[in-house]
mmCIF file of C-alpha atoms in Angstrom:
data_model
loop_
_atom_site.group_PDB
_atom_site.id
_atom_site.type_symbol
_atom_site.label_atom_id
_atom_site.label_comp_id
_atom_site.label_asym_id
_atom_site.label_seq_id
_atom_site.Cartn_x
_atom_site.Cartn_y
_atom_site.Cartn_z
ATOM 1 C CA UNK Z 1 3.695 -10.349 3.052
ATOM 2 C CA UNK Z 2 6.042 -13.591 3.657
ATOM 3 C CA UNK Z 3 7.281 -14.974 6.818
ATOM 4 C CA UNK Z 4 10.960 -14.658 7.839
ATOM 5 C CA UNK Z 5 12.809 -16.089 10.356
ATOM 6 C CA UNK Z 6 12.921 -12.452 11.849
ATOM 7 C CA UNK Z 7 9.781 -11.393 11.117
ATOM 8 C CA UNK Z 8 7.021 -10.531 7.978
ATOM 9 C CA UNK Z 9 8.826 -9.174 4.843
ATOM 10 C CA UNK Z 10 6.306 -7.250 2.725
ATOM 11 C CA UNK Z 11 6.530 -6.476 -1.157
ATOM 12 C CA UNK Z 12 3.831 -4.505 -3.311
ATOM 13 C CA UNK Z 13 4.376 -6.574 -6.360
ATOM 14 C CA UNK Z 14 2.435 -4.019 -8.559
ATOM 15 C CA UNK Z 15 5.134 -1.540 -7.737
ATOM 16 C CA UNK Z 16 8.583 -3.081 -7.987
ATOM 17 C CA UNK Z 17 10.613 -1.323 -5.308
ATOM 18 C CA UNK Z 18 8.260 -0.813 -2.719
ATOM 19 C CA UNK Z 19 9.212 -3.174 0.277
ATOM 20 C CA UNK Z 20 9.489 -3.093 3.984
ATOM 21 C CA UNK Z 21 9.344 -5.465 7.298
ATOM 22 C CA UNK Z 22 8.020 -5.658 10.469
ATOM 23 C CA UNK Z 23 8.636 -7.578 13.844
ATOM 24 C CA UNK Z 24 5.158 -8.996 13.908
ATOM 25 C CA UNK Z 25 1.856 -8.760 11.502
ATOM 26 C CA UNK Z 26 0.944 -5.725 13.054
ATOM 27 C CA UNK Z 27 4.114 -3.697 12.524
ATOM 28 C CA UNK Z 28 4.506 -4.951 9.445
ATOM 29 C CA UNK Z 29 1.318 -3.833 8.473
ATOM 30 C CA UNK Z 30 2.365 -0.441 9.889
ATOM 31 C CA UNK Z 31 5.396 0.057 8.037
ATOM 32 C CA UNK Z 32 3.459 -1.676 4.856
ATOM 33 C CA UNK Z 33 1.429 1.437 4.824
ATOM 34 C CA UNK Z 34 4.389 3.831 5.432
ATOM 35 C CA UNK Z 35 6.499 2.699 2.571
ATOM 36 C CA UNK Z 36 3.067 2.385 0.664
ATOM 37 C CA UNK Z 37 2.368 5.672 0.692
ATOM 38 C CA UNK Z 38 5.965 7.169 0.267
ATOM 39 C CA UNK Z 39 6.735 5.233 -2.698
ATOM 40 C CA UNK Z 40 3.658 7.146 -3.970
ATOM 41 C CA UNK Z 41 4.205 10.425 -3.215
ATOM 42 C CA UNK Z 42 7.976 9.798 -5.040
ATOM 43 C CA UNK Z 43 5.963 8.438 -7.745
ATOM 44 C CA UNK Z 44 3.625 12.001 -7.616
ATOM 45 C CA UNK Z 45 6.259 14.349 -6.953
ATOM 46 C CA UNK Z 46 8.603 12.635 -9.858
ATOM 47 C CA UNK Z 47 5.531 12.361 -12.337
ATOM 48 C CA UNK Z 48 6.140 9.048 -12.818
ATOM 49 C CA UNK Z 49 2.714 7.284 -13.668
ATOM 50 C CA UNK Z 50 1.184 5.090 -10.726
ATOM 51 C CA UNK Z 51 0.984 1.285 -12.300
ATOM 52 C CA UNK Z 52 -2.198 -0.186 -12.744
ATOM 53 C CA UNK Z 53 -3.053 -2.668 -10.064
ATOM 54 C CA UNK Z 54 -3.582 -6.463 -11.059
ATOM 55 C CA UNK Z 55 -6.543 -7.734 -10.989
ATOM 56 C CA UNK Z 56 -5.927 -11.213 -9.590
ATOM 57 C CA UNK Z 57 -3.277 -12.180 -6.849
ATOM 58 C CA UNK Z 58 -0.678 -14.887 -7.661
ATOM 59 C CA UNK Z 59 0.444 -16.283 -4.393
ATOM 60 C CA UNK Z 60 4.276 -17.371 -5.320
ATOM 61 C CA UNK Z 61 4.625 -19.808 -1.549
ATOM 62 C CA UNK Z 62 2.181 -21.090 1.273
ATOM 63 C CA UNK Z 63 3.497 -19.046 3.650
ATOM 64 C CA UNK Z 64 2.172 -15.574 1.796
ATOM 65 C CA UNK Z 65 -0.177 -13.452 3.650
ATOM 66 C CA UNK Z 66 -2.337 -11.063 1.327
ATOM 67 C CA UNK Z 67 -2.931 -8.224 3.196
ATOM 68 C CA UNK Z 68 -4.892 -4.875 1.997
ATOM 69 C CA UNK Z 69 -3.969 -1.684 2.823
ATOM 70 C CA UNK Z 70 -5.691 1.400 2.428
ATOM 71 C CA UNK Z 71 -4.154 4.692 1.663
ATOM 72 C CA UNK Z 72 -4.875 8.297 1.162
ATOM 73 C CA UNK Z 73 -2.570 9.865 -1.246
ATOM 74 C CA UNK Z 74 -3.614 13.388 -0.857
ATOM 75 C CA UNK Z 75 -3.866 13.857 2.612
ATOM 76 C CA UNK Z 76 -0.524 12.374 2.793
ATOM 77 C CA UNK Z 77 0.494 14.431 0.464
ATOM 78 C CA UNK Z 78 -0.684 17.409 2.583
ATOM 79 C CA UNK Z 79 0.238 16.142 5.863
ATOM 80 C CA UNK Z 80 4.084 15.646 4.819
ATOM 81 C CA UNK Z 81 4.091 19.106 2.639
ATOM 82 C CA UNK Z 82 2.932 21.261 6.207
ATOM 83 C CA UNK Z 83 4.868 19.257 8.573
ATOM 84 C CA UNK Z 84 7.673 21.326 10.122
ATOM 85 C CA UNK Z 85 11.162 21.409 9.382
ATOM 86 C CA UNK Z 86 14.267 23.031 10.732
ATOM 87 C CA UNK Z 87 16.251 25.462 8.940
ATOM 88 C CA UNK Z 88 19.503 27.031 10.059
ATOM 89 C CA UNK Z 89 19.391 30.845 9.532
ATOM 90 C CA UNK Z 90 22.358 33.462 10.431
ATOM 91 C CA UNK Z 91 21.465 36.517 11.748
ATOM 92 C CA UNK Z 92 23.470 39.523 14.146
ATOM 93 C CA UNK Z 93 23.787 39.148 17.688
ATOM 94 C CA UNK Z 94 22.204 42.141 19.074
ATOM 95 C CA UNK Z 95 19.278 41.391 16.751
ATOM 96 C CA UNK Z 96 18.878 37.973 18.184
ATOM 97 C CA UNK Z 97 19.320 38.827 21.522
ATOM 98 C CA UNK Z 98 16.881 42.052 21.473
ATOM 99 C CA UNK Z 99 13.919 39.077 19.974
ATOM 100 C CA UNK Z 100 15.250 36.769 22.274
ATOM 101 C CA UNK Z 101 13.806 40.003 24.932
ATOM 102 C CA UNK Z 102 10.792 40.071 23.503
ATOM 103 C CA UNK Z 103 10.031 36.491 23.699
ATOM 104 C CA UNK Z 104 10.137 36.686 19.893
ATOM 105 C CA UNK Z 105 9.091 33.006 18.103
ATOM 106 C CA UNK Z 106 11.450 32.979 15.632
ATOM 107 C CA UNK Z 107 9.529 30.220 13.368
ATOM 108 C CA UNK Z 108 6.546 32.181 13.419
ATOM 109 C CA UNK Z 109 8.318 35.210 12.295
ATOM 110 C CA UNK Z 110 10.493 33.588 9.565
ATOM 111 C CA UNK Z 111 7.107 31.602 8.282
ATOM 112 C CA UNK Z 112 4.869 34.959 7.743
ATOM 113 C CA UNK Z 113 7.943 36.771 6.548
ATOM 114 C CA UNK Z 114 8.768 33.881 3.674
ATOM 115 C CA UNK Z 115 4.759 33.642 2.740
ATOM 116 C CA UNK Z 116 4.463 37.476 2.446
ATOM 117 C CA UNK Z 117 7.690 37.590 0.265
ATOM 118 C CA UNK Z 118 6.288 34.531 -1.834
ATOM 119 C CA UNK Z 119 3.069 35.797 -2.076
ATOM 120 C CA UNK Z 120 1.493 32.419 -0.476
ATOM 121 C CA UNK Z 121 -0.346 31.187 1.926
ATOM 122 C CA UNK Z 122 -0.565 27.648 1.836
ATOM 123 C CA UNK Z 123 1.305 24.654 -0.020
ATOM 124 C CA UNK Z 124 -0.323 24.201 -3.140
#
């Protein structure tokens, strides 16, 4: 992490690309571990290999802060593969109001019907 006149700029500089920023040392710690473990997962889900990490620290000005953050690459992994997302679907009228009736939950319904179909139960 570096002091800016804004704020804390933070770099990974065993994985050229990674950066992010907060307001203050706690945010930017925050966000550290939010880009941290997205630039990850793209490096996973592109099977791109995951650089080794250096073994000593070369502090390029004063005003560096070295900062460790831990991460959990799986459970990320799993956390953002089951978390919810929208999806636009057409269907008739009278269908959709006659579930509407019912006090159908359309997610529900379109989630069982898509794992039976697949022939899944979980994400992998």
């Amino acid at each position: 992490m570096e002091k800016a006149d804004d704020g804390y700029s933070v770099y990974f500089p065993d994985l050229p690309g990674c950066i992010s920023w907060g307001k203050d040392l706690e945010e930017a710690q925050i966000n550290a571990k939010e880009a941290l473990d997205l630039h990850l997962f793209g490096l996973v889900e592109e099977n791109e290999n995951i650089p080794e990490a250096s073994k000593t620290v070369d502090i390029q000005n004063a005003t560096d802060i070295i900062c460790l953050i831990t991460t959990y690459p799986q459970i990320f992994r799993d956390n953002f593969e089951n978390k919810k997302a929208k999806v636009n679907v057409t269907i008739p009228n009278w269908l959709k109001n006659q579930a509407l009736s019912e006090k159908v939950n359309f997610s529900q319904v379109l989630e069982i019907a898509l794992k039976e179909l697949l022939g899944t139960k979980a994400v992998n």
